[in-house]
DNA sequence: ACTCTTGTTAAAAC
DNA sequence: GGTTTTAACAAGAG
C-alpha cells in the first residue's frame, strides 16, 4: 500500500531517472489505467518530462508542452518500474516480501513508456485501481486544492490538528485517513502514528486531550519522516522504481504484528476493524 | 467457495 | 444540511 513515504521514494527516483528525457512512444495495455476520454498515447508521445511533483499520494508529471501534465495515483498495487537501456535487472529478487518478477513487461503491465534513449518506464498494477491520466494545469491545481496539508510540511501545525479534531464524532483513525483534511497518511501510518502517540485508533476524535493531540501531531509527522528515511514500507505490494523493497517494514510497531509482543510494554498486539479498515493497536499502552 | 485485503469516491444513512 | 458510514471497484491470497 503506497502511502506518502512510498510515493515520495518513487518521486525522488523518477526525478533522477527520467527528468529531461523525451518520450518516444507509449503503449497503453489497459484503457482503464488511463483517461479513456482522451488519447493518452498520442498526446504524450514526443513530450519531455520537465518536473515530477508529489502531493499526498498523488504524482504530477509536468510535460514540456504547455498545459499538459500526467496525474498519477498508485492506489493499492500500482508500481512504476524503470528499466534503463542496459539494465537486465531481476526486479524484486532476493527478498522474502517481494517475489522475483519476470521480465518487464508482464501480465500486470498497463502502460509502457519508451524514452528516446531506449529506456522504459512500466506502470504495473495488478488490481487496476491506479492510473496515469492526462491533466491540464487547472485540473492539477484542483486536485492539489482538494488535499489537506501534509504532516511533513510547515502548513501542518498542532493548532491545525486541534481544529481538525475538535468536536468530531468520528474515530481518530477515520479523521487521519481523510485526505482532504490531512494528505499522505494511509492504513499503515495511521496505525503507527496512533501507537507512537499512545492513542487507540478507535477513540472519538473530539475526545482527545490537548496533550494527546500534541503527541498525535508529533507522531504523524515523525512517522512519515522516519519512513522516508528508511525507504518506505513493503508490506505486501510496494516496491520502488528499481523493484526494491522498503526498509521501514522492520520498524513497524503494530501494523501486521497482531499476536506479537508490543516493543514498549510487552502486551500482545491486537487487530480489529475501525473505519472499515484492518486496524492494529496495543491494548497495553494505547489508551 | 468464501472471506479478506485497501485508496478513493460516490451513494446512502444519520 | 452538514456529518458520518458503507459499498463499490479489481483481482489475488489464504
mmCIF file with all atom_site columns, C-alpha atoms in Angstrom, chain A residues 13-211:
data_model
loop_
_atom_site.group_PDB
_atom_site.id
_atom_site.type_symbol
_atom_site.label_atom_id
_atom_site.label_alt_id
_atom_site.label_comp_id
_atom_site.label_asym_id
_atom_site.label_entity_id
_atom_site.label_seq_id
_atom_site.pdbx_PDB_ins_code
_atom_site.Cartn_x
_atom_site.Cartn_y
_atom_site.Cartn_z
_atom_site.occupancy
_atom_site.B_iso_or_equiv
_atom_site.pdbx_formal_charge
_atom_site.auth_seq_id
_atom_site.auth_comp_id
_atom_site.auth_asym_id
_atom_site.auth_atom_id
_atom_site.pdbx_PDB_model_num
ATOM 1   C CA . UNK A 1 13  ? 13.932  8.039   -8.013  1.00 0.00 ? 13  UNK A CA 1
ATOM 2   C CA . UNK A 1 14  ? 11.937  9.002   -11.080 1.00 0.00 ? 14  UNK A CA 1
ATOM 3   C CA . UNK A 1 15  ? 13.302  12.523  -10.837 1.00 0.00 ? 15  UNK A CA 1
ATOM 4   C CA . UNK A 1 16  ? 16.824  11.133  -11.031 1.00 0.00 ? 16  UNK A CA 1
ATOM 5   C CA . UNK A 1 17  ? 15.982  8.738   -13.831 1.00 0.00 ? 17  UNK A CA 1
ATOM 6   C CA . UNK A 1 18  ? 13.657  10.423  -16.300 1.00 0.00 ? 18  UNK A CA 1
ATOM 7   C CA . UNK A 1 19  ? 13.763  14.225  -15.881 1.00 0.00 ? 19  UNK A CA 1
ATOM 8   C CA . UNK A 1 20  ? 14.642  15.770  -19.228 1.00 0.00 ? 20  UNK A CA 1
ATOM 9   C CA . UNK A 1 21  ? 14.028  12.564  -21.121 1.00 0.00 ? 21  UNK A CA 1
ATOM 10  C CA . UNK A 1 22  ? 11.816  12.559  -24.168 1.00 0.00 ? 22  UNK A CA 1
ATOM 11  C CA . UNK A 1 23  ? 9.030   10.034  -24.522 1.00 0.00 ? 23  UNK A CA 1
ATOM 12  C CA . UNK A 1 24  ? 9.407   8.296   -27.850 1.00 0.00 ? 24  UNK A CA 1
ATOM 13  C CA . UNK A 1 25  ? 6.249   6.222   -27.645 1.00 0.00 ? 25  UNK A CA 1
ATOM 14  C CA . UNK A 1 26  ? 3.574   4.997   -25.270 1.00 0.00 ? 26  UNK A CA 1
ATOM 15  C CA . UNK A 1 27  ? 1.759   1.697   -25.305 1.00 0.00 ? 27  UNK A CA 1
ATOM 16  C CA . UNK A 1 28  ? -1.475  1.574   -23.347 1.00 0.00 ? 28  UNK A CA 1
ATOM 17  C CA . UNK A 1 29  ? -2.128  -2.058  -22.448 1.00 0.00 ? 29  UNK A CA 1
ATOM 18  C CA . UNK A 1 30  ? -5.281  -1.382  -20.423 1.00 0.00 ? 30  UNK A CA 1
ATOM 19  C CA . UNK A 1 31  ? -7.630  1.517   -21.149 1.00 0.00 ? 31  UNK A CA 1
ATOM 20  C CA . UNK A 1 32  ? -8.847  1.568   -17.532 1.00 0.00 ? 32  UNK A CA 1
ATOM 21  C CA . UNK A 1 33  ? -5.426  2.748   -16.354 1.00 0.00 ? 33  UNK A CA 1
ATOM 22  C CA . UNK A 1 34  ? -5.644  5.973   -18.372 1.00 0.00 ? 34  UNK A CA 1
ATOM 23  C CA . UNK A 1 35  ? -8.357  8.525   -19.085 1.00 0.00 ? 35  UNK A CA 1
ATOM 24  C CA . UNK A 1 36  ? -10.282 6.767   -21.809 1.00 0.00 ? 36  UNK A CA 1
ATOM 25  C CA . UNK A 1 37  ? -11.860 10.057  -22.912 1.00 0.00 ? 37  UNK A CA 1
ATOM 26  C CA . UNK A 1 38  ? -8.511  11.321  -24.172 1.00 0.00 ? 38  UNK A CA 1
ATOM 27  C CA . UNK A 1 39  ? -5.938  9.793   -26.413 1.00 0.00 ? 39  UNK A CA 1
ATOM 28  C CA . UNK A 1 40  ? -3.219  9.304   -23.826 1.00 0.00 ? 40  UNK A CA 1
ATOM 29  C CA . UNK A 1 41  ? -0.604  7.663   -26.035 1.00 0.00 ? 41  UNK A CA 1
ATOM 30  C CA . UNK A 1 42  ? -0.881  10.154  -28.870 1.00 0.00 ? 42  UNK A CA 1
ATOM 31  C CA . UNK A 1 43  ? -0.793  13.242  -26.665 1.00 0.00 ? 43  UNK A CA 1
ATOM 32  C CA . UNK A 1 44  ? 2.126   12.076  -24.526 1.00 0.00 ? 44  UNK A CA 1
ATOM 33  C CA . UNK A 1 45  ? 4.353   10.804  -27.334 1.00 0.00 ? 45  UNK A CA 1
ATOM 34  C CA . UNK A 1 46  ? 7.120   13.232  -28.207 1.00 0.00 ? 46  UNK A CA 1
ATOM 35  C CA . UNK A 1 47  ? 6.879   15.166  -24.926 1.00 0.00 ? 47  UNK A CA 1
ATOM 36  C CA . UNK A 1 48  ? 9.707   15.601  -22.440 1.00 0.00 ? 48  UNK A CA 1
ATOM 37  C CA . UNK A 1 49  ? 9.426   15.128  -18.669 1.00 0.00 ? 49  UNK A CA 1
ATOM 38  C CA . UNK A 1 50  ? 10.124  18.524  -17.109 1.00 0.00 ? 50  UNK A CA 1
ATOM 39  C CA . UNK A 1 51  ? 9.288   18.041  -13.434 1.00 0.00 ? 51  UNK A CA 1
ATOM 40  C CA . UNK A 1 52  ? 7.818   15.461  -11.085 1.00 0.00 ? 52  UNK A CA 1
ATOM 41  C CA . UNK A 1 53  ? 5.839   16.594  -8.056  1.00 0.00 ? 53  UNK A CA 1
ATOM 42  C CA . UNK A 1 54  ? 4.131   14.681  -5.289  1.00 0.00 ? 54  UNK A CA 1
ATOM 43  C CA . UNK A 1 55  ? 1.226   15.919  -3.217  1.00 0.00 ? 55  UNK A CA 1
ATOM 44  C CA . UNK A 1 56  ? -0.126  13.442  -0.701  1.00 0.00 ? 56  UNK A CA 1
ATOM 45  C CA . UNK A 1 57  ? -0.144  10.135  -2.549  1.00 0.00 ? 57  UNK A CA 1
ATOM 46  C CA . UNK A 1 58  ? -0.542  11.746  -5.987  1.00 0.00 ? 58  UNK A CA 1
ATOM 47  C CA . UNK A 1 59  ? 2.199   12.163  -8.570  1.00 0.00 ? 59  UNK A CA 1
ATOM 48  C CA . UNK A 1 60  ? 2.146   15.013  -11.068 1.00 0.00 ? 60  UNK A CA 1
ATOM 49  C CA . UNK A 1 61  ? 4.456   14.856  -14.084 1.00 0.00 ? 61  UNK A CA 1
ATOM 50  C CA . UNK A 1 62  ? 4.918   18.149  -15.893 1.00 0.00 ? 62  UNK A CA 1
ATOM 51  C CA . UNK A 1 63  ? 5.420   17.772  -19.646 1.00 0.00 ? 63  UNK A CA 1
ATOM 52  C CA . UNK A 1 64  ? 7.237   20.266  -21.837 1.00 0.00 ? 64  UNK A CA 1
ATOM 53  C CA . UNK A 1 65  ? 4.183   21.127  -23.857 1.00 0.00 ? 65  UNK A CA 1
ATOM 54  C CA . UNK A 1 66  ? 2.225   23.969  -22.338 1.00 0.00 ? 66  UNK A CA 1
ATOM 55  C CA . UNK A 1 67  ? -0.649  22.968  -20.098 1.00 0.00 ? 67  UNK A CA 1
ATOM 56  C CA . UNK A 1 68  ? -0.070  19.219  -20.251 1.00 0.00 ? 68  UNK A CA 1
ATOM 57  C CA . UNK A 1 69  ? 0.501   17.052  -17.199 1.00 0.00 ? 69  UNK A CA 1
ATOM 58  C CA . UNK A 1 70  ? 0.230   13.430  -16.205 1.00 0.00 ? 70  UNK A CA 1
ATOM 59  C CA . UNK A 1 71  ? -1.591  12.927  -12.907 1.00 0.00 ? 71  UNK A CA 1
ATOM 60  C CA . UNK A 1 72  ? -0.858  9.529   -11.423 1.00 0.00 ? 72  UNK A CA 1
ATOM 61  C CA . UNK A 1 73  ? -2.010  7.502   -8.447  1.00 0.00 ? 73  UNK A CA 1
ATOM 62  C CA . UNK A 1 74  ? -0.736  4.057   -7.472  1.00 0.00 ? 74  UNK A CA 1
ATOM 63  C CA . UNK A 1 75  ? -3.745  3.254   -5.253  1.00 0.00 ? 75  UNK A CA 1
ATOM 64  C CA . UNK A 1 76  ? -3.011  -0.148  -3.668  1.00 0.00 ? 76  UNK A CA 1
ATOM 65  C CA . UNK A 1 77  ? -0.996  -2.216  -6.100  1.00 0.00 ? 77  UNK A CA 1
ATOM 66  C CA . UNK A 1 78  ? 0.340   0.257   -8.647  1.00 0.00 ? 78  UNK A CA 1
ATOM 67  C CA . UNK A 1 79  ? 4.072   0.145   -9.353  1.00 0.00 ? 79  UNK A CA 1
ATOM 68  C CA . UNK A 1 80  ? 6.302   2.278   -11.529 1.00 0.00 ? 80  UNK A CA 1
ATOM 69  C CA . UNK A 1 81  ? 9.297   0.252   -12.652 1.00 0.00 ? 81  UNK A CA 1
ATOM 70  C CA . UNK A 1 82  ? 12.165  1.845   -14.537 1.00 0.00 ? 82  UNK A CA 1
ATOM 71  C CA . UNK A 1 83  ? 14.381  -0.152  -16.817 1.00 0.00 ? 83  UNK A CA 1
ATOM 72  C CA . UNK A 1 84  ? 17.432  1.543   -18.208 1.00 0.00 ? 84  UNK A CA 1
ATOM 73  C CA . UNK A 1 85  ? 18.654  0.600   -21.661 1.00 0.00 ? 85  UNK A CA 1
ATOM 74  C CA . UNK A 1 86  ? 21.312  -1.700  -20.220 1.00 0.00 ? 86  UNK A CA 1
ATOM 75  C CA . UNK A 1 87  ? 19.508  -2.896  -17.122 1.00 0.00 ? 87  UNK A CA 1
ATOM 76  C CA . UNK A 1 88  ? 18.935  -6.645  -17.222 1.00 0.00 ? 88  UNK A CA 1
ATOM 77  C CA . UNK A 1 89  ? 17.631  -6.424  -13.677 1.00 0.00 ? 89  UNK A CA 1
ATOM 78  C CA . UNK A 1 90  ? 15.935  -9.270  -11.851 1.00 0.00 ? 90  UNK A CA 1
ATOM 79  C CA . UNK A 1 91  ? 13.361  -6.993  -10.273 1.00 0.00 ? 91  UNK A CA 1
ATOM 80  C CA . UNK A 1 92  ? 12.398  -7.650  -6.690  1.00 0.00 ? 92  UNK A CA 1
ATOM 81  C CA . UNK A 1 93  ? 14.706  -10.611 -6.363  1.00 0.00 ? 93  UNK A CA 1
ATOM 82  C CA . UNK A 1 94  ? 16.250  -11.715 -3.119  1.00 0.00 ? 94  UNK A CA 1
ATOM 83  C CA . UNK A 1 95  ? 13.712  -10.503 -0.634  1.00 0.00 ? 95  UNK A CA 1
ATOM 84  C CA . UNK A 1 96  ? 11.047  -12.583 1.030   1.00 0.00 ? 96  UNK A CA 1
ATOM 85  C CA . UNK A 1 97  ? 8.433   -9.855  0.713   1.00 0.00 ? 97  UNK A CA 1
ATOM 86  C CA . UNK A 1 98  ? 8.855   -9.176  -2.971  1.00 0.00 ? 98  UNK A CA 1
ATOM 87  C CA . UNK A 1 99  ? 8.703   -12.158 -5.243  1.00 0.00 ? 99  UNK A CA 1
ATOM 88  C CA . UNK A 1 100 ? 11.106  -12.168 -8.125  1.00 0.00 ? 100 UNK A CA 1
ATOM 89  C CA . UNK A 1 101 ? 9.353   -10.674 -11.089 1.00 0.00 ? 101 UNK A CA 1
ATOM 90  C CA . UNK A 1 102 ? 9.592   -11.858 -14.632 1.00 0.00 ? 102 UNK A CA 1
ATOM 91  C CA . UNK A 1 103 ? 10.904  -9.631  -17.362 1.00 0.00 ? 103 UNK A CA 1
ATOM 92  C CA . UNK A 1 104 ? 9.112   -6.365  -17.982 1.00 0.00 ? 104 UNK A CA 1
ATOM 93  C CA . UNK A 1 105 ? 6.511   -6.049  -19.291 1.00 0.00 ? 105 UNK A CA 1
ATOM 94  C CA . UNK A 1 106 ? 4.353   -8.786  -17.804 1.00 0.00 ? 106 UNK A CA 1
ATOM 95  C CA . UNK A 1 107 ? 0.674   -9.561  -17.405 1.00 0.00 ? 107 UNK A CA 1
ATOM 96  C CA . UNK A 1 108 ? 0.059   -6.727  -14.925 1.00 0.00 ? 108 UNK A CA 1
ATOM 97  C CA . UNK A 1 109 ? 1.729   -4.081  -17.093 1.00 0.00 ? 109 UNK A CA 1
ATOM 98  C CA . UNK A 1 110 ? -0.855  -1.443  -18.001 1.00 0.00 ? 110 UNK A CA 1
ATOM 99  C CA . UNK A 1 111 ? 1.231   1.309   -19.614 1.00 0.00 ? 111 UNK A CA 1
ATOM 100 C CA . UNK A 1 112 ? 4.670   1.220   -21.247 1.00 0.00 ? 112 UNK A CA 1
ATOM 101 C CA . UNK A 1 113 ? 6.625   4.463   -21.716 1.00 0.00 ? 113 UNK A CA 1
ATOM 102 C CA . UNK A 1 114 ? 9.595   4.193   -24.038 1.00 0.00 ? 114 UNK A CA 1
ATOM 103 C CA . UNK A 1 115 ? 12.098  7.029   -23.959 1.00 0.00 ? 115 UNK A CA 1
ATOM 104 C CA . UNK A 1 116 ? 14.258  8.170   -26.856 1.00 0.00 ? 116 UNK A CA 1
ATOM 105 C CA . UNK A 1 117 ? 17.370  6.799   -25.118 1.00 0.00 ? 117 UNK A CA 1
ATOM 106 C CA . UNK A 1 118 ? 15.894  3.308   -25.215 1.00 0.00 ? 118 UNK A CA 1
ATOM 107 C CA . UNK A 1 119 ? 14.939  3.102   -21.546 1.00 0.00 ? 119 UNK A CA 1
ATOM 108 C CA . UNK A 1 120 ? 11.457  2.148   -20.347 1.00 0.00 ? 120 UNK A CA 1
ATOM 109 C CA . UNK A 1 121 ? 9.052   3.052   -17.587 1.00 0.00 ? 121 UNK A CA 1
ATOM 110 C CA . UNK A 1 122 ? 6.425   0.415   -16.822 1.00 0.00 ? 122 UNK A CA 1
ATOM 111 C CA . UNK A 1 123 ? 3.215   1.141   -14.982 1.00 0.00 ? 123 UNK A CA 1
ATOM 112 C CA . UNK A 1 124 ? 2.203   -2.178  -13.457 1.00 0.00 ? 124 UNK A CA 1
ATOM 113 C CA . UNK A 1 125 ? -0.970  -2.585  -11.440 1.00 0.00 ? 125 UNK A CA 1
ATOM 114 C CA . UNK A 1 126 ? -2.448  -5.931  -10.503 1.00 0.00 ? 126 UNK A CA 1
ATOM 115 C CA . UNK A 1 127 ? -5.841  -4.605  -9.431  1.00 0.00 ? 127 UNK A CA 1
ATOM 116 C CA . UNK A 1 128 ? -6.200  -1.790  -11.944 1.00 0.00 ? 128 UNK A CA 1
ATOM 117 C CA . UNK A 1 129 ? -7.248  0.825   -9.375  1.00 0.00 ? 129 UNK A CA 1
ATOM 118 C CA . UNK A 1 130 ? -4.247  3.044   -10.056 1.00 0.00 ? 130 UNK A CA 1
ATOM 119 C CA . UNK A 1 131 ? -3.942  5.303   -13.077 1.00 0.00 ? 131 UNK A CA 1
ATOM 120 C CA . UNK A 1 132 ? -1.872  7.731   -15.136 1.00 0.00 ? 132 UNK A CA 1
ATOM 121 C CA . UNK A 1 133 ? -4.173  10.358  -16.605 1.00 0.00 ? 133 UNK A CA 1
ATOM 122 C CA . UNK A 1 134 ? -3.702  13.410  -18.777 1.00 0.00 ? 134 UNK A CA 1
ATOM 123 C CA . UNK A 1 135 ? -4.451  16.651  -16.984 1.00 0.00 ? 135 UNK A CA 1
ATOM 124 C CA . UNK A 1 136 ? -4.341  20.383  -17.585 1.00 0.00 ? 136 UNK A CA 1
ATOM 125 C CA . UNK A 1 137 ? -2.687  22.820  -15.188 1.00 0.00 ? 137 UNK A CA 1
ATOM 126 C CA . UNK A 1 138 ? -6.128  23.751  -13.886 1.00 0.00 ? 138 UNK A CA 1
ATOM 127 C CA . UNK A 1 139 ? -7.029  20.120  -13.256 1.00 0.00 ? 139 UNK A CA 1
ATOM 128 C CA . UNK A 1 140 ? -3.762  19.528  -11.419 1.00 0.00 ? 140 UNK A CA 1
ATOM 129 C CA . UNK A 1 141 ? -4.423  22.617  -9.315  1.00 0.00 ? 141 UNK A CA 1
ATOM 130 C CA . UNK A 1 142 ? -7.932  21.415  -8.483  1.00 0.00 ? 142 UNK A CA 1
ATOM 131 C CA . UNK A 1 143 ? -6.583  18.067  -7.356  1.00 0.00 ? 143 UNK A CA 1
ATOM 132 C CA . UNK A 1 144 ? -3.964  19.720  -5.161  1.00 0.00 ? 144 UNK A CA 1
ATOM 133 C CA . UNK A 1 145 ? -6.574  22.016  -3.646  1.00 0.00 ? 145 UNK A CA 1
ATOM 134 C CA . UNK A 1 146 ? -8.716  19.033  -2.734  1.00 0.00 ? 146 UNK A CA 1
ATOM 135 C CA . UNK A 1 147 ? -5.973  17.748  -0.431  1.00 0.00 ? 147 UNK A CA 1
ATOM 136 C CA . UNK A 1 148 ? -5.237  18.861  3.111   1.00 0.00 ? 148 UNK A CA 1
ATOM 137 C CA . UNK A 1 149 ? -1.731  19.773  4.309   1.00 0.00 ? 149 UNK A CA 1
ATOM 138 C CA . UNK A 1 150 ? 0.896   17.048  4.550   1.00 0.00 ? 150 UNK A CA 1
ATOM 139 C CA . UNK A 1 151 ? 2.179   16.266  8.056   1.00 0.00 ? 151 UNK A CA 1
ATOM 140 C CA . UNK A 1 152 ? 5.768   16.754  6.863   1.00 0.00 ? 152 UNK A CA 1
ATOM 141 C CA . UNK A 1 153 ? 5.261   20.407  5.891   1.00 0.00 ? 153 UNK A CA 1
ATOM 142 C CA . UNK A 1 154 ? 5.022   23.635  7.873   1.00 0.00 ? 154 UNK A CA 1
ATOM 143 C CA . UNK A 1 155 ? 1.413   24.063  6.787   1.00 0.00 ? 155 UNK A CA 1
ATOM 144 C CA . UNK A 1 156 ? 0.648   21.310  9.264   1.00 0.00 ? 156 UNK A CA 1
ATOM 145 C CA . UNK A 1 157 ? 0.637   22.569  12.840  1.00 0.00 ? 157 UNK A CA 1
ATOM 146 C CA . UNK A 1 158 ? -0.565  21.448  16.240  1.00 0.00 ? 158 UNK A CA 1
ATOM 147 C CA . UNK A 1 159 ? -3.201  24.158  16.038  1.00 0.00 ? 159 UNK A CA 1
ATOM 148 C CA . UNK A 1 160 ? -4.400  22.830  12.691  1.00 0.00 ? 160 UNK A CA 1
ATOM 149 C CA . UNK A 1 161 ? -4.771  19.306  14.047  1.00 0.00 ? 161 UNK A CA 1
ATOM 150 C CA . UNK A 1 162 ? -6.510  20.753  17.092  1.00 0.00 ? 162 UNK A CA 1
ATOM 151 C CA . UNK A 1 163 ? -9.151  22.481  14.985  1.00 0.00 ? 163 UNK A CA 1
ATOM 152 C CA . UNK A 1 164 ? -9.491  19.461  12.767  1.00 0.00 ? 164 UNK A CA 1
ATOM 153 C CA . UNK A 1 165 ? -10.322 17.050  15.578  1.00 0.00 ? 165 UNK A CA 1
ATOM 154 C CA . UNK A 1 166 ? -12.405 19.403  17.692  1.00 0.00 ? 166 UNK A CA 1
ATOM 155 C CA . UNK A 1 167 ? -15.999 18.214  18.126  1.00 0.00 ? 167 UNK A CA 1
ATOM 156 C CA . UNK A 1 168 ? -15.511 15.442  15.590  1.00 0.00 ? 168 UNK A CA 1
ATOM 157 C CA . UNK A 1 169 ? -17.610 12.417  16.459  1.00 0.00 ? 169 UNK A CA 1
ATOM 158 C CA . UNK A 1 170 ? -15.787 10.027  14.184  1.00 0.00 ? 170 UNK A CA 1
ATOM 159 C CA . UNK A 1 171 ? -12.798 7.886   15.148  1.00 0.00 ? 171 UNK A CA 1
ATOM 160 C CA . UNK A 1 172 ? -9.244  9.187   15.247  1.00 0.00 ? 172 UNK A CA 1
ATOM 161 C CA . UNK A 1 173 ? -8.455  6.644   12.549  1.00 0.00 ? 173 UNK A CA 1
ATOM 162 C CA . UNK A 1 174 ? -11.149 7.888   10.168  1.00 0.00 ? 174 UNK A CA 1
ATOM 163 C CA . UNK A 1 175 ? -10.132 11.503  10.788  1.00 0.00 ? 175 UNK A CA 1
ATOM 164 C CA . UNK A 1 176 ? -6.463  10.860  9.999   1.00 0.00 ? 176 UNK A CA 1
ATOM 165 C CA . UNK A 1 177 ? -7.307  8.871   6.874   1.00 0.00 ? 177 UNK A CA 1
ATOM 166 C CA . UNK A 1 178 ? -9.312  11.696  5.312   1.00 0.00 ? 178 UNK A CA 1
ATOM 167 C CA . UNK A 1 179 ? -7.065  13.047  2.566   1.00 0.00 ? 179 UNK A CA 1
ATOM 168 C CA . UNK A 1 180 ? -8.984  16.310  2.214   1.00 0.00 ? 180 UNK A CA 1
ATOM 169 C CA . UNK A 1 181 ? -8.032  17.123  5.819   1.00 0.00 ? 181 UNK A CA 1
ATOM 170 C CA . UNK A 1 182 ? -4.548  15.561  6.050   1.00 0.00 ? 182 UNK A CA 1
ATOM 171 C CA . UNK A 1 183 ? -2.789  14.280  2.949   1.00 0.00 ? 183 UNK A CA 1
ATOM 172 C CA . UNK A 1 184 ? -0.483  11.298  2.902   1.00 0.00 ? 184 UNK A CA 1
ATOM 173 C CA . UNK A 1 185 ? -1.406  9.011   5.760   1.00 0.00 ? 185 UNK A CA 1
ATOM 174 C CA . UNK A 1 186 ? -2.872  5.618   4.892   1.00 0.00 ? 186 UNK A CA 1
ATOM 175 C CA . UNK A 1 187 ? -3.766  2.495   6.793   1.00 0.00 ? 187 UNK A CA 1
ATOM 176 C CA . UNK A 1 188 ? -0.218  1.628   7.812   1.00 0.00 ? 188 UNK A CA 1
ATOM 177 C CA . UNK A 1 189 ? 0.975   5.024   9.046   1.00 0.00 ? 189 UNK A CA 1
ATOM 178 C CA . UNK A 1 190 ? -2.246  5.938   10.824  1.00 0.00 ? 190 UNK A CA 1
ATOM 179 C CA . UNK A 1 191 ? -1.910  2.804   12.962  1.00 0.00 ? 191 UNK A CA 1
ATOM 180 C CA . UNK A 1 192 ? 1.778   3.502   13.532  1.00 0.00 ? 192 UNK A CA 1
ATOM 181 C CA . UNK A 1 193 ? 1.171   7.153   14.435  1.00 0.00 ? 193 UNK A CA 1
ATOM 182 C CA . UNK A 1 194 ? -1.528  6.183   16.930  1.00 0.00 ? 194 UNK A CA 1
ATOM 183 C CA . UNK A 1 195 ? 0.851   3.715   18.571  1.00 0.00 ? 195 UNK A CA 1
ATOM 184 C CA . UNK A 1 196 ? 3.561   6.350   18.837  1.00 0.00 ? 196 UNK A CA 1
ATOM 185 C CA . UNK A 1 197 ? 1.057   8.759   20.382  1.00 0.00 ? 197 UNK A CA 1
ATOM 186 C CA . UNK A 1 198 ? -0.281  6.030   22.709  1.00 0.00 ? 198 UNK A CA 1
ATOM 187 C CA . UNK A 1 199 ? -3.814  6.599   21.449  1.00 0.00 ? 199 UNK A CA 1
ATOM 188 C CA . UNK A 1 200 ? -6.230  3.876   20.424  1.00 0.00 ? 200 UNK A CA 1
ATOM 189 C CA . UNK A 1 201 ? -7.327  4.373   16.798  1.00 0.00 ? 201 UNK A CA 1
ATOM 190 C CA . UNK A 1 202 ? -10.982 3.876   17.711  1.00 0.00 ? 202 UNK A CA 1
ATOM 191 C CA . UNK A 1 203 ? -11.027 6.805   20.137  1.00 0.00 ? 203 UNK A CA 1
ATOM 192 C CA . UNK A 1 204 ? -13.569 9.529   19.299  1.00 0.00 ? 204 UNK A CA 1
ATOM 193 C CA . UNK A 1 205 ? -11.525 12.325  17.714  1.00 0.00 ? 205 UNK A CA 1
ATOM 194 C CA . UNK A 1 206 ? -13.265 15.099  19.627  1.00 0.00 ? 206 UNK A CA 1
ATOM 195 C CA . UNK A 1 207 ? -12.470 13.475  22.969  1.00 0.00 ? 207 UNK A CA 1
ATOM 196 C CA . UNK A 1 208 ? -8.682  13.712  22.758  1.00 0.00 ? 208 UNK A CA 1
ATOM 197 C CA . UNK A 1 209 ? -6.982  15.830  25.397  1.00 0.00 ? 209 UNK A CA 1
ATOM 198 C CA . UNK A 1 210 ? -4.679  18.718  24.348  1.00 0.00 ? 210 UNK A CA 1
ATOM 199 C CA . UNK A 1 211 ? -1.714  16.637  25.455  1.00 0.00 ? 211 UNK A CA 1
#
